[in-house]
Coordinates of C-alpha atoms in Angstrom, one line a residue:
Chain A
X86 CA -8.4 -26.6 25.9
X87 CA -11.1 -23.9 26.2
X88 CA -13.9 -25.7 24.5
X89 CA -14.8 -29.3 23.7
X90 CA -16.4 -28.2 20.4
X91 CA -16.4 -25.0 18.4
X92 CA -18.4 -24.5 15.3
X93 CA -17.2 -22.1 12.6
X94 CA -19.9 -20.8 10.2
X95 CA -18.3 -19.6 7.0
X96 CA -15.0 -21.3 6.3
X97 CA -13.3 -18.8 4.0
X98 CA -10.1 -17.0 4.8
X99 CA -11.0 -15.9 8.3
X100 CA -13.1 -19.0 9.3
X101 CA -10.4 -21.3 7.9
X102 CA -7.7 -19.5 9.8
X103 CA -9.8 -19.6 13.0
X104 CA -10.0 -23.4 12.5
X105 CA -6.3 -23.8 11.8
X106 CA -5.3 -21.7 14.8
X107 CA -7.8 -23.4 17.1
X108 CA -6.5 -26.8 16.2
X109 CA -2.8 -25.8 16.2
X110 CA -3.1 -24.2 19.6
X111 CA -5.3 -26.9 21.2
X112 CA -8.0 -24.4 21.8
X113 CA -10.9 -26.8 20.9
X114 CA -11.3 -30.5 21.1
X115 CA -13.3 -30.6 17.9
X116 CA -13.8 -28.0 15.1
X117 CA -17.0 -28.3 13.1
X118 CA -17.4 -26.2 9.9
X119 CA -20.6 -24.9 8.4
X120 CA -20.8 -23.4 4.9
X121 CA -23.4 -23.0 2.2
X122 CA -20.8 -24.2 -0.3
X123 CA -19.9 -27.9 0.0
X124 CA -16.7 -27.3 -1.9
X125 CA -15.5 -24.8 0.8
X126 CA -16.2 -27.5 3.5
X127 CA -14.3 -30.1 1.5
X128 CA -11.3 -27.8 1.1
X129 CA -11.3 -26.7 4.7
X130 CA -11.4 -30.3 5.9
X131 CA -8.6 -31.3 3.5
X132 CA -6.5 -28.5 4.9
X133 CA -7.1 -29.6 8.4
X134 CA -9.0 -26.4 9.3
X135 CA -12.0 -28.3 10.5
X136 CA -12.6 -31.9 11.7
X137 CA -16.0 -32.3 10.1
X138 CA -18.3 -30.0 8.1
X139 CA -21.9 -29.7 7.0
X140 CA -24.1 -27.3 5.0
X141 CA -26.8 -27.7 7.6
X142 CA -26.5 -24.8 10.0
X143 CA -28.8 -26.3 12.7
X144 CA -26.9 -29.6 12.7
X145 CA -23.5 -27.9 12.7
X146 CA -24.1 -25.7 15.7
X147 CA -26.0 -28.2 17.8
X148 CA -23.1 -29.5 19.9
X149 CA -21.0 -26.4 20.0
X150 CA -20.0 -24.4 23.2
X151 CA -18.8 -21.6 21.0
X152 CA -20.0 -20.6 17.5
X153 CA -17.7 -18.4 15.5
X154 CA -19.5 -16.7 12.6
X155 CA -17.2 -15.8 9.8
X156 CA -19.6 -15.1 6.9
X157 CA -19.7 -11.9 4.9
X158 CA -20.8 -9.0 7.2
X159 CA -24.3 -8.8 5.7
X160 CA -25.2 -12.3 6.8
X161 CA -23.6 -12.5 10.3
X162 CA -26.6 -11.2 12.3
X163 CA -29.1 -13.4 10.5
X164 CA -26.8 -16.5 11.0
X165 CA -26.5 -15.8 14.7
X166 CA -30.3 -15.3 15.2
X167 CA -31.1 -18.4 13.2
X168 CA -28.4 -20.6 14.7
X169 CA -29.3 -19.5 18.3
X170 CA -32.5 -21.5 18.1
X171 CA -30.5 -24.7 17.7
X172 CA -27.9 -24.4 20.4
X173 CA -28.0 -25.4 24.1
X174 CA -28.3 -22.7 26.8
X175 CA -24.8 -21.6 27.8
X176 CA -23.6 -21.5 24.2
X177 CA -21.5 -18.4 23.2
X178 CA -21.5 -16.7 19.8
X179 CA -18.8 -14.5 18.4
X180 CA -17.9 -13.3 14.9
X181 CA -15.2 -12.0 12.7
X182 CA -17.0 -9.2 10.9
X183 CA -15.3 -5.9 10.0
X184 CA -18.3 -3.8 11.1
X185 CA -20.1 -4.1 14.4
X186 CA -22.9 -1.5 15.1
X187 CA -25.4 -2.9 12.6
X188 CA -24.7 -6.5 13.6
X189 CA -25.0 -5.8 17.3
X190 CA -28.2 -3.8 16.8
X191 CA -29.8 -6.5 14.7
X192 CA -29.0 -9.3 17.1
X193 CA -30.0 -7.3 20.2
X194 CA -33.0 -8.8 22.0
X195 CA -33.4 -11.7 19.7
X196 CA -31.3 -14.4 21.4
X197 CA -32.9 -17.1 23.6
X198 CA -32.2 -17.0 27.3
X199 CA -28.7 -18.3 28.2
X200 CA -27.3 -17.7 24.7
X201 CA -24.7 -15.0 24.7
X202 CA -23.2 -13.0 21.8
X203 CA -19.9 -11.1 22.1
X204 CA -19.2 -9.3 18.9
X205 CA -15.5 -9.3 17.7
X206 CA -13.3 -8.1 14.9
X207 CA -9.9 -9.7 14.5
X208 CA -7.8 -7.1 12.5
X209 CA -6.3 -9.6 10.2
X210 CA -6.9 -10.6 6.6
X211 CA -5.6 -10.8 3.1
X212 CA -6.7 -9.7 -0.3
X213 CA -6.7 -13.4 -1.1
X214 CA -9.9 -15.2 0.1
X215 CA -10.7 -18.8 0.8
X216 CA -9.6 -21.3 3.5
X217 CA -6.8 -22.3 1.1
X218 CA -5.2 -18.9 2.0
X219 CA -5.8 -19.3 5.7
X220 CA -3.0 -19.5 8.2
X221 CA -2.8 -20.8 11.7
X222 CA -0.8 -17.7 12.7
X223 CA -3.1 -15.2 11.0
X224 CA -4.1 -13.7 14.3
X225 CA -0.8 -13.8 16.1
X226 CA 0.1 -10.4 17.5
X227 CA -2.9 -8.8 15.7
X228 CA -5.5 -6.9 17.6
X229 CA -9.0 -8.4 18.1
X230 CA -11.6 -5.8 19.0
X231 CA -14.2 -7.1 21.5
X232 CA -17.4 -5.1 21.6
X233 CA -18.7 -4.0 24.9
X234 CA -21.6 -1.7 25.8
X235 CA -24.4 -2.0 23.4
X236 CA -25.5 -5.5 24.6
X237 CA -24.2 -4.8 28.1
X238 CA -20.6 -5.6 29.0
X239 CA -21.2 -8.8 31.0
X240 CA -17.9 -9.6 32.5
X241 CA -18.2 -13.4 32.4
X242 CA -19.2 -13.6 28.7
X243 CA -16.6 -11.0 27.7
X244 CA -13.8 -12.9 29.5
X245 CA -14.8 -16.3 28.0
X246 CA -14.9 -15.0 24.4
X247 CA -11.9 -12.7 24.9
X248 CA -9.8 -15.7 26.1
X249 CA -10.8 -17.5 22.9
X250 CA -9.4 -14.8 20.6
X251 CA -6.4 -14.4 22.9
X252 CA -5.8 -18.2 22.7
X253 CA -5.6 -17.8 18.8
X254 CA -2.7 -15.4 19.4
X255 CA -4.3 -12.0 19.2
X256 CA -4.3 -9.1 21.6
X257 CA -7.7 -8.2 22.8
X258 CA -8.9 -4.5 22.9
X259 CA -12.3 -3.5 24.3
X260 CA -14.4 -0.9 22.5
X261 CA -18.0 0.1 21.9
X262 CA -19.4 -0.6 18.5
X263 CA -19.8 3.0 17.3
X264 CA -16.2 3.8 18.3
X265 CA -15.0 0.7 16.5
X266 CA -16.9 1.4 13.3
X267 CA -15.7 5.0 13.2
X268 CA -12.1 3.9 13.7
X269 CA -12.0 1.2 11.1
X270 CA -13.7 3.4 8.6
X271 CA -10.5 5.4 8.7
X272 CA -8.0 2.6 9.2
X273 CA -9.4 -0.1 7.0
X274 CA -12.5 0.8 4.9
X275 CA -11.5 4.2 3.4
X276 CA -8.0 2.8 2.6
X277 CA -9.6 0.0 0.7
X278 CA -11.7 2.4 -1.4
X279 CA -8.7 4.6 -2.0
X280 CA -6.6 1.6 -3.1
X281 CA -9.4 0.6 -5.5
X282 CA -9.7 4.2 -6.8
X283 CA -6.0 4.4 -7.5
X284 CA -5.9 1.1 -9.3
X285 CA -9.1 1.8 -11.4
X286 CA -7.8 5.0 -13.0
X287 CA -4.6 3.3 -14.1
X288 CA -4.7 2.1 -17.8
X289 CA -3.5 -1.5 -18.0
X290 CA -0.8 -0.6 -20.4
X291 CA 0.8 1.7 -17.8
X292 CA 1.2 -1.2 -15.3
X293 CA 4.7 -1.9 -16.7
X294 CA 5.7 1.5 -15.3
X295 CA 4.9 0.7 -11.7
X296 CA 7.2 0.1 -8.8
X297 CA 6.8 -0.9 -5.2
X298 CA 4.8 2.2 -4.3
X299 CA 1.9 1.5 -6.6
X300 CA 2.0 -2.2 -5.7
X301 CA 1.7 -1.4 -2.0
X302 CA -0.9 1.3 -2.3
X303 CA -3.2 -0.8 -4.5
X304 CA -2.6 -4.3 -3.0
X305 CA -5.9 -4.6 -1.2
X306 CA -7.8 -3.5 -4.3
X307 CA -7.5 -7.2 -5.2
X308 CA -9.9 -8.1 -2.4
X309 CA -13.4 -9.6 -3.1
X310 CA -15.8 -6.9 -4.4
X311 CA -18.9 -8.6 -2.9
X312 CA -17.4 -8.8 0.6
X313 CA -16.2 -5.2 0.4
X314 CA -19.4 -3.8 -1.0
X315 CA -21.2 -5.4 2.0
X316 CA -18.7 -3.9 4.4
X317 CA -19.1 -0.4 2.9
X318 CA -22.9 -0.6 3.1
X319 CA -22.7 -1.9 6.7
X320 CA -20.5 1.0 7.7
X321 CA -21.9 3.6 5.3
X322 CA -22.0 6.7 7.5
X323 CA -18.6 6.3 9.1
X324 CA -17.0 5.6 5.7
X325 CA -18.6 8.6 4.1
X326 CA -17.4 10.8 7.0
X327 CA -13.8 9.4 6.6
X328 CA -14.1 10.0 2.8
X329 CA -15.0 13.6 3.4
X330 CA -12.0 14.1 5.7
X331 CA -9.8 12.5 3.1
X332 CA -11.2 14.5 0.2
X333 CA -10.6 17.7 2.1
X334 CA -7.1 16.7 2.7
X335 CA -6.5 16.0 -1.0
X336 CA -8.0 19.4 -1.8
X337 CA -5.4 21.0 0.4
X338 CA -2.8 19.1 -1.6
X339 CA -4.3 20.4 -4.8
X340 CA -4.3 24.0 -3.6
X341 CA -0.7 23.8 -2.4
X342 CA 0.5 22.3 -5.7
X343 CA -1.5 24.8 -7.8
X344 CA -0.2 27.8 -5.8
X345 CA 3.4 26.5 -6.0
X346 CA 3.7 26.6 -2.2
X347 CA 6.8 24.4 -1.8
X348 CA 7.1 24.9 2.0
X349 CA 3.4 24.1 2.4
X350 CA 3.8 20.9 0.3
X351 CA 6.7 19.8 2.5
X352 CA 4.6 20.5 5.6
X353 CA 1.6 18.6 4.2
X354 CA 3.8 15.6 3.4
X355 CA 5.5 15.8 6.8
X356 CA 2.1 15.5 8.6
X357 CA 1.5 12.2 6.7
X358 CA 5.0 11.0 7.3
X359 CA 4.7 11.6 11.1
X360 CA 1.6 9.4 11.3
X361 CA 3.2 6.6 9.2
X362 CA 6.5 6.8 11.1
X363 CA 4.6 6.4 14.4
X364 CA 3.2 3.1 13.0
X365 CA 6.6 1.6 12.3
X366 CA 7.5 -0.7 9.4
Chain B
X136 CA 33.4 -3.7 -17.9
X137 CA 31.5 -0.9 -19.7
X138 CA 33.4 2.1 -18.3
X139 CA 36.8 2.6 -16.7
X140 CA 35.3 5.3 -14.4
X141 CA 31.8 6.4 -13.6
X142 CA 31.0 9.2 -11.3
X143 CA 27.8 9.3 -9.2
X144 CA 26.6 12.7 -8.1
X145 CA 24.3 12.4 -5.1
X146 CA 25.1 9.2 -3.1
X147 CA 21.7 8.6 -1.4
X148 CA 19.5 5.6 -1.8
X149 CA 19.5 5.6 -5.6
X150 CA 23.1 6.8 -6.1
X151 CA 24.4 4.4 -3.5
X152 CA 22.5 1.5 -5.1
X153 CA 23.9 2.5 -8.5
X154 CA 27.4 2.3 -7.0
X155 CA 26.8 -1.0 -5.3
X156 CA 25.3 -2.5 -8.4
X157 CA 28.0 -1.2 -10.7
X158 CA 30.8 -2.6 -8.5
X159 CA 29.0 -5.9 -7.8
X160 CA 28.4 -6.5 -11.5
X161 CA 31.8 -5.3 -12.7
X162 CA 30.2 -2.5 -14.8
X163 CA 32.8 0.1 -13.9
X164 CA 36.5 -0.1 -13.1
X165 CA 36.3 2.8 -10.6
X166 CA 33.3 4.4 -9.0
X167 CA 33.7 8.0 -7.8
X168 CA 31.0 9.7 -5.6
X169 CA 30.2 13.3 -5.4
X170 CA 27.9 14.8 -2.7
X171 CA 27.5 18.1 -1.0
X172 CA 27.5 16.2 2.3
X173 CA 30.8 14.8 3.4
X174 CA 29.0 12.4 5.7
X175 CA 27.1 10.8 2.8
X176 CA 30.4 10.3 1.0
X177 CA 32.0 8.7 4.0
X178 CA 29.0 6.4 4.5
X179 CA 28.9 5.4 0.8
X180 CA 32.6 4.7 0.8
X181 CA 32.4 2.6 4.0
X182 CA 29.5 0.6 2.4
X183 CA 31.6 -0.1 -0.7
X184 CA 29.2 1.9 -2.9
X185 CA 32.0 4.1 -4.2
X186 CA 35.8 3.8 -4.3
X187 CA 36.5 7.4 -3.6
X188 CA 34.4 10.5 -3.0
X189 CA 34.6 14.3 -3.0
X190 CA 32.4 17.3 -2.4
X191 CA 34.0 19.0 -5.4
X192 CA 31.8 18.5 -8.4
X193 CA 34.4 19.6 -11.0
X194 CA 37.1 17.3 -9.6
X195 CA 34.7 14.4 -9.1
X196 CA 33.5 14.3 -12.8
X197 CA 36.8 15.1 -14.4
X198 CA 37.9 11.6 -15.3
X199 CA 34.5 10.0 -15.8
X200 CA 33.2 8.4 -19.0
X201 CA 29.7 8.3 -17.5
X202 CA 28.2 10.7 -14.9
X203 CA 25.1 9.4 -13.2
X204 CA 23.2 12.2 -11.5
X205 CA 21.1 11.0 -8.5
X206 CA 20.4 14.2 -6.7
X207 CA 16.8 15.4 -5.9
X208 CA 14.9 16.2 -9.1
X209 CA 15.1 19.9 -8.6
X210 CA 18.9 19.9 -8.8
X211 CA 19.5 17.4 -11.6
X212 CA 19.5 19.8 -14.6
X213 CA 21.7 22.3 -12.9
X214 CA 24.2 19.6 -11.8
X215 CA 24.4 18.3 -15.4
X216 CA 24.9 21.8 -17.0
X217 CA 27.5 22.7 -14.4
X218 CA 29.4 19.4 -14.4
X219 CA 29.4 19.3 -18.3
X220 CA 31.9 22.1 -18.3
X221 CA 34.4 19.9 -16.5
X222 CA 34.3 16.7 -18.4
X223 CA 36.1 15.5 -21.5
X224 CA 34.3 15.4 -24.9
X225 CA 32.8 11.9 -25.3
X226 CA 31.5 11.8 -21.7
X227 CA 27.9 10.7 -21.2
X228 CA 25.4 11.9 -18.6
X229 CA 22.4 10.1 -17.3
X230 CA 20.3 10.5 -14.2
X231 CA 17.9 8.7 -11.8
X232 CA 15.2 11.4 -11.5
X233 CA 11.5 10.6 -11.2
X234 CA 10.4 13.4 -13.6
X235 CA 11.9 14.0 -17.0
X236 CA 10.3 16.8 -19.1
X237 CA 11.5 19.7 -17.0
X238 CA 15.0 18.3 -16.7
X239 CA 15.3 17.5 -20.4
X240 CA 14.0 21.0 -21.3
X241 CA 16.4 22.8 -18.9
X242 CA 19.5 20.9 -20.2
X243 CA 18.6 21.1 -23.9
X244 CA 21.1 23.2 -25.9
X245 CA 23.3 23.9 -22.9
X246 CA 25.9 21.0 -23.2
X247 CA 29.3 21.5 -24.8
X248 CA 29.9 19.7 -28.1
X249 CA 30.6 16.0 -27.6
X250 CA 28.9 15.7 -24.2
X251 CA 25.7 13.7 -24.4
X252 CA 22.8 13.4 -21.9
X253 CA 20.4 10.5 -22.0
X254 CA 17.7 11.0 -19.3
X255 CA 16.6 8.0 -17.4
X256 CA 14.3 6.9 -14.6
X257 CA 14.9 3.6 -12.8
X258 CA 11.5 2.6 -11.3
X259 CA 13.0 1.5 -8.0
X260 CA 13.2 3.0 -4.6
X261 CA 12.3 2.8 -1.0
X262 CA 10.6 5.0 1.6
X263 CA 13.9 4.7 3.4
X264 CA 16.5 7.1 2.0
X265 CA 20.3 7.2 2.2
X266 CA 23.1 5.0 0.8
X267 CA 22.8 2.8 4.0
X268 CA 19.5 1.6 2.6
X269 CA 20.9 1.0 -0.9
X270 CA 21.1 -2.4 -2.4
X271 CA 23.2 -3.9 -5.2
X272 CA 20.0 -5.6 -6.5
X273 CA 17.7 -2.6 -6.3
X274 CA 17.4 -2.4 -10.1
X275 CA 17.1 -6.1 -10.9
X276 CA 14.1 -6.9 -12.9
X277 CA 12.8 -3.3 -12.5
X278 CA 12.1 -1.1 -15.5
X279 CA 14.4 1.8 -16.3
X280 CA 12.7 4.3 -18.6
X281 CA 15.2 5.9 -21.1
X282 CA 14.0 9.1 -22.6
X283 CA 14.1 9.6 -26.4
X284 CA 12.7 12.3 -28.5
X285 CA 13.1 15.7 -27.0
X286 CA 16.9 15.9 -27.4
X287 CA 16.9 13.7 -30.5
X288 CA 17.1 10.0 -30.1
X289 CA 20.6 9.4 -31.2
X290 CA 21.1 5.7 -31.5
X291 CA 24.7 5.5 -30.3
X292 CA 24.2 7.4 -27.1
X293 CA 20.9 5.7 -26.4
X294 CA 22.5 2.3 -26.7
X295 CA 25.6 3.2 -24.6
X296 CA 23.5 4.6 -21.7
X297 CA 20.8 1.9 -22.1
X298 CA 23.4 -0.8 -21.8
X299 CA 24.6 0.7 -18.5
X300 CA 21.1 0.6 -16.9
X301 CA 20.7 -2.9 -18.3
X302 CA 24.0 -4.0 -16.9
X303 CA 22.7 -2.9 -13.4
X304 CA 19.9 -5.5 -13.9
X305 CA 17.0 -3.4 -15.1
X306 CA 14.8 -3.8 -18.2
X307 CA 15.1 -0.7 -20.5
X308 CA 11.9 0.9 -21.9
X309 CA 12.1 3.8 -24.3
X310 CA 9.6 6.6 -24.0
X311 CA 9.3 10.3 -24.6
X312 CA 9.5 12.7 -21.7
X313 CA 5.9 13.9 -21.7
X314 CA 4.5 10.3 -21.9
X315 CA 6.8 9.3 -19.1
X316 CA 5.7 12.1 -16.9
X317 CA 2.0 11.6 -17.5
X318 CA 2.4 7.8 -16.8
X319 CA 4.3 8.1 -13.6
X320 CA 1.9 10.8 -12.3
X321 CA -0.6 8.0 -12.2
X322 CA 1.6 5.1 -11.2
X323 CA 3.9 6.8 -8.7
X324 CA 3.2 10.5 -7.8
X325 CA -0.5 10.4 -7.2
X326 CA -0.2 7.1 -5.2
X327 CA 2.3 8.9 -3.0
X328 CA 0.0 11.8 -2.3
X329 CA -2.9 9.5 -1.6
X330 CA -0.8 7.4 0.8
X331 CA 0.2 10.6 2.6
X332 CA -3.4 11.8 2.7
X333 CA -4.7 8.5 4.2
X334 CA -2.0 8.6 6.8
X335 CA -2.5 12.2 7.7
X336 CA -6.2 12.0 8.5
X337 CA -5.6 9.1 10.9
X338 CA -5.4 10.1 14.6
X339 CA -2.3 8.5 16.2
X340 CA -4.3 6.8 18.8
X341 CA -6.2 4.8 16.1
X342 CA -3.0 3.3 14.8
X343 CA -3.3 0.3 17.1
X344 CA -6.4 -0.6 15.1
X345 CA -4.6 -1.0 11.8
X346 CA -3.9 -4.2 9.9
X347 CA -1.9 -5.0 6.8
X348 CA -4.2 -3.0 4.5
X349 CA -3.4 0.4 6.2
X350 CA 0.2 -0.5 6.4
X351 CA 0.5 -1.2 2.7
X352 CA -1.6 1.7 1.5
X353 CA 0.4 4.2 3.7
X354 CA 3.9 2.7 3.5
X355 CA 5.3 5.2 1.0
X356 CA 4.0 8.1 3.1
X357 CA 7.2 7.6 5.2
X358 CA 9.3 9.0 2.2
X359 CA 11.3 12.2 2.5
X360 CA 8.9 15.2 2.2
X361 CA 11.6 17.4 0.6
X362 CA 12.4 14.9 -2.1
X363 CA 8.7 14.4 -2.8
X364 CA 7.7 18.1 -2.8
X365 CA 10.3 18.6 -5.4
X366 CA 8.9 15.7 -7.5
X367 CA 5.3 17.1 -7.3
X368 CA 6.5 20.5 -8.3
X369 CA 8.5 19.1 -11.2
X370 CA 5.5 17.1 -12.4
X371 CA 2.8 19.5 -11.3
X372 CA 0.4 19.5 -14.4
X373 CA 0.4 15.7 -14.8
X374 CA 0.0 15.1 -11.1
X375 CA -3.0 17.6 -11.0
X376 CA -4.6 15.8 -14.0
X377 CA -4.2 12.4 -12.3
X378 CA -5.6 13.9 -9.0
X379 CA -8.7 15.1 -10.9
X380 CA -9.3 11.6 -12.4
X381 CA -8.8 10.1 -8.9
X382 CA -11.1 12.6 -7.3
X383 CA -13.8 12.0 -9.9
X384 CA -13.5 8.2 -9.2
X385 CA -13.9 8.7 -5.5
X386 CA -16.9 10.9 -6.1
X387 CA -18.5 8.0 -8.0
X388 CA -17.8 5.8 -4.9
X389 CA -19.5 8.4 -2.7
X390 CA -22.5 8.6 -4.9
X391 CA -22.9 4.8 -5.1
X392 CA -22.6 4.5 -1.3
X393 CA -25.0 7.3 -0.6
X394 CA -27.6 5.9 -3.0
X395 CA -27.2 2.4 -1.6
X396 CA -26.4 1.0 -5.0
X397 CA -25.0 -2.3 -4.0
X398 CA -24.6 -3.6 -7.6
X399 CA -22.9 -0.4 -8.6
X400 CA -20.5 -0.6 -5.6
X401 CA -19.6 -4.2 -6.6
X402 CA -19.0 -3.0 -10.2
X403 CA -16.9 -0.1 -9.0
X404 CA -14.7 -2.4 -6.8
X405 CA -14.4 -4.9 -9.6
X406 CA -13.0 -2.4 -12.0
X407 CA -10.2 -1.6 -9.5
X408 CA -9.7 -5.3 -8.8
X409 CA -9.3 -6.1 -12.5
X410 CA -6.4 -3.6 -12.8
X411 CA -4.7 -4.8 -9.6
X412 CA -5.1 -8.5 -10.6
X413 CA -3.5 -7.7 -14.0
X414 CA -0.4 -6.4 -12.1
X415 CA 0.0 -9.7 -10.2
X416 CA 1.3 -10.0 -6.6

């Protein structure tokens, strides 16, 4: 057991899975859930993702040694700064947000002495939200990025929080916040926008003529629009840069197709295949 | 049993699966395979996808009542016209190509009397080619589009060939060739190009920071570049039109993100989600 009590703020898909994993793996003696929505708390408790829950942030974090903030990205920094006033010195904060620079920058310099924040991003999720879609094994063999640098990479706090994410089954990777945001703009945020774009231009009555390819490409377009709008705004610049790269790449495709350059098309497709093949199935 | 003998020309993923399904479901007494590559024939025979095989097109189709052409799309029309000289009157041709207008137009008026071609497109596949990735259930509950119109929708020939695809487990949908090509440009060909584009702009060293979303969006980018270059060329105009729609849609996304229009972003994402939700999981 790493902690006597952890508190999870925001018990949706990620928060619920953190609770299920922490309990299944004996990482915490007690798991407390905090959510603005009492129904979410009730569901998470019924699923066994939390032991108890409350809508009162101050009360929920009071006894915690580690607070894991799993709210939408646009509320994470505010939750940390607010909750930090109600915890004991020595308490750690971490989070599950998909963007990091803005959160780290907002929190910086606003924590009481002895309260430490180590930003994290577990690369796991689902287009289906809510604790009811959570899984105790959601993080197993998935990467969790731990942010170092911007707030100073204190070894002790990094190891403590890193061991927590590791104990949930994930593989920890250390990065700075800007590098993280630039990378996930390409590997997660742009793909989400593209999936949505492909889905949106497809007339409903054509859906009967889809096969596995369309299903796979568009799957994540079913994700929660509010959560994703917040992610795009939080990582605006890097997402726009990735979009420019992508648009340029698709313009190459257009040019090759218009000019009937068969060999060029094969080369263009081969470059994409090489990257995908390197990823494995 | 619908046919004493069927001949499959091109025993890769689709051709191999046609053979496996036809044998598993007792659709044909004997399945003959034709391929330019003797290794493909040997593999398909070993897998039980064909009873016998040959590299000689004329010999392979001679005794068939139905010839199923499953070569790359840029060779289908030529194979049909050539093979038609070597079959008996009353023989049917069908195919498994992803594009239809160009094939139908090329074949039109070039078949001997009594030889009938009903163009088809089973909406099933895999990014992994070859008969060794074939499956007897590849077509089960998948749509097969049967083309009517351009060559005259003769009821008898349509029913005969439609029953064949139905017997392999698929649901038959009737369309004209232009409507088919325009639809699959959006539901299959554009998504393939987009998947390749997303994969290609991702540096290999960033692949460790990918999760299920990237995997799903890019999966089909692993498909055979030669096969897909041929498909894009065969359906050039409709693919370019779908690409324009998609590019316009992504420009809207850029504008919303640049102008910090959060409500607009949510709306944009919701439109994509509605289409994807209508498709189901």
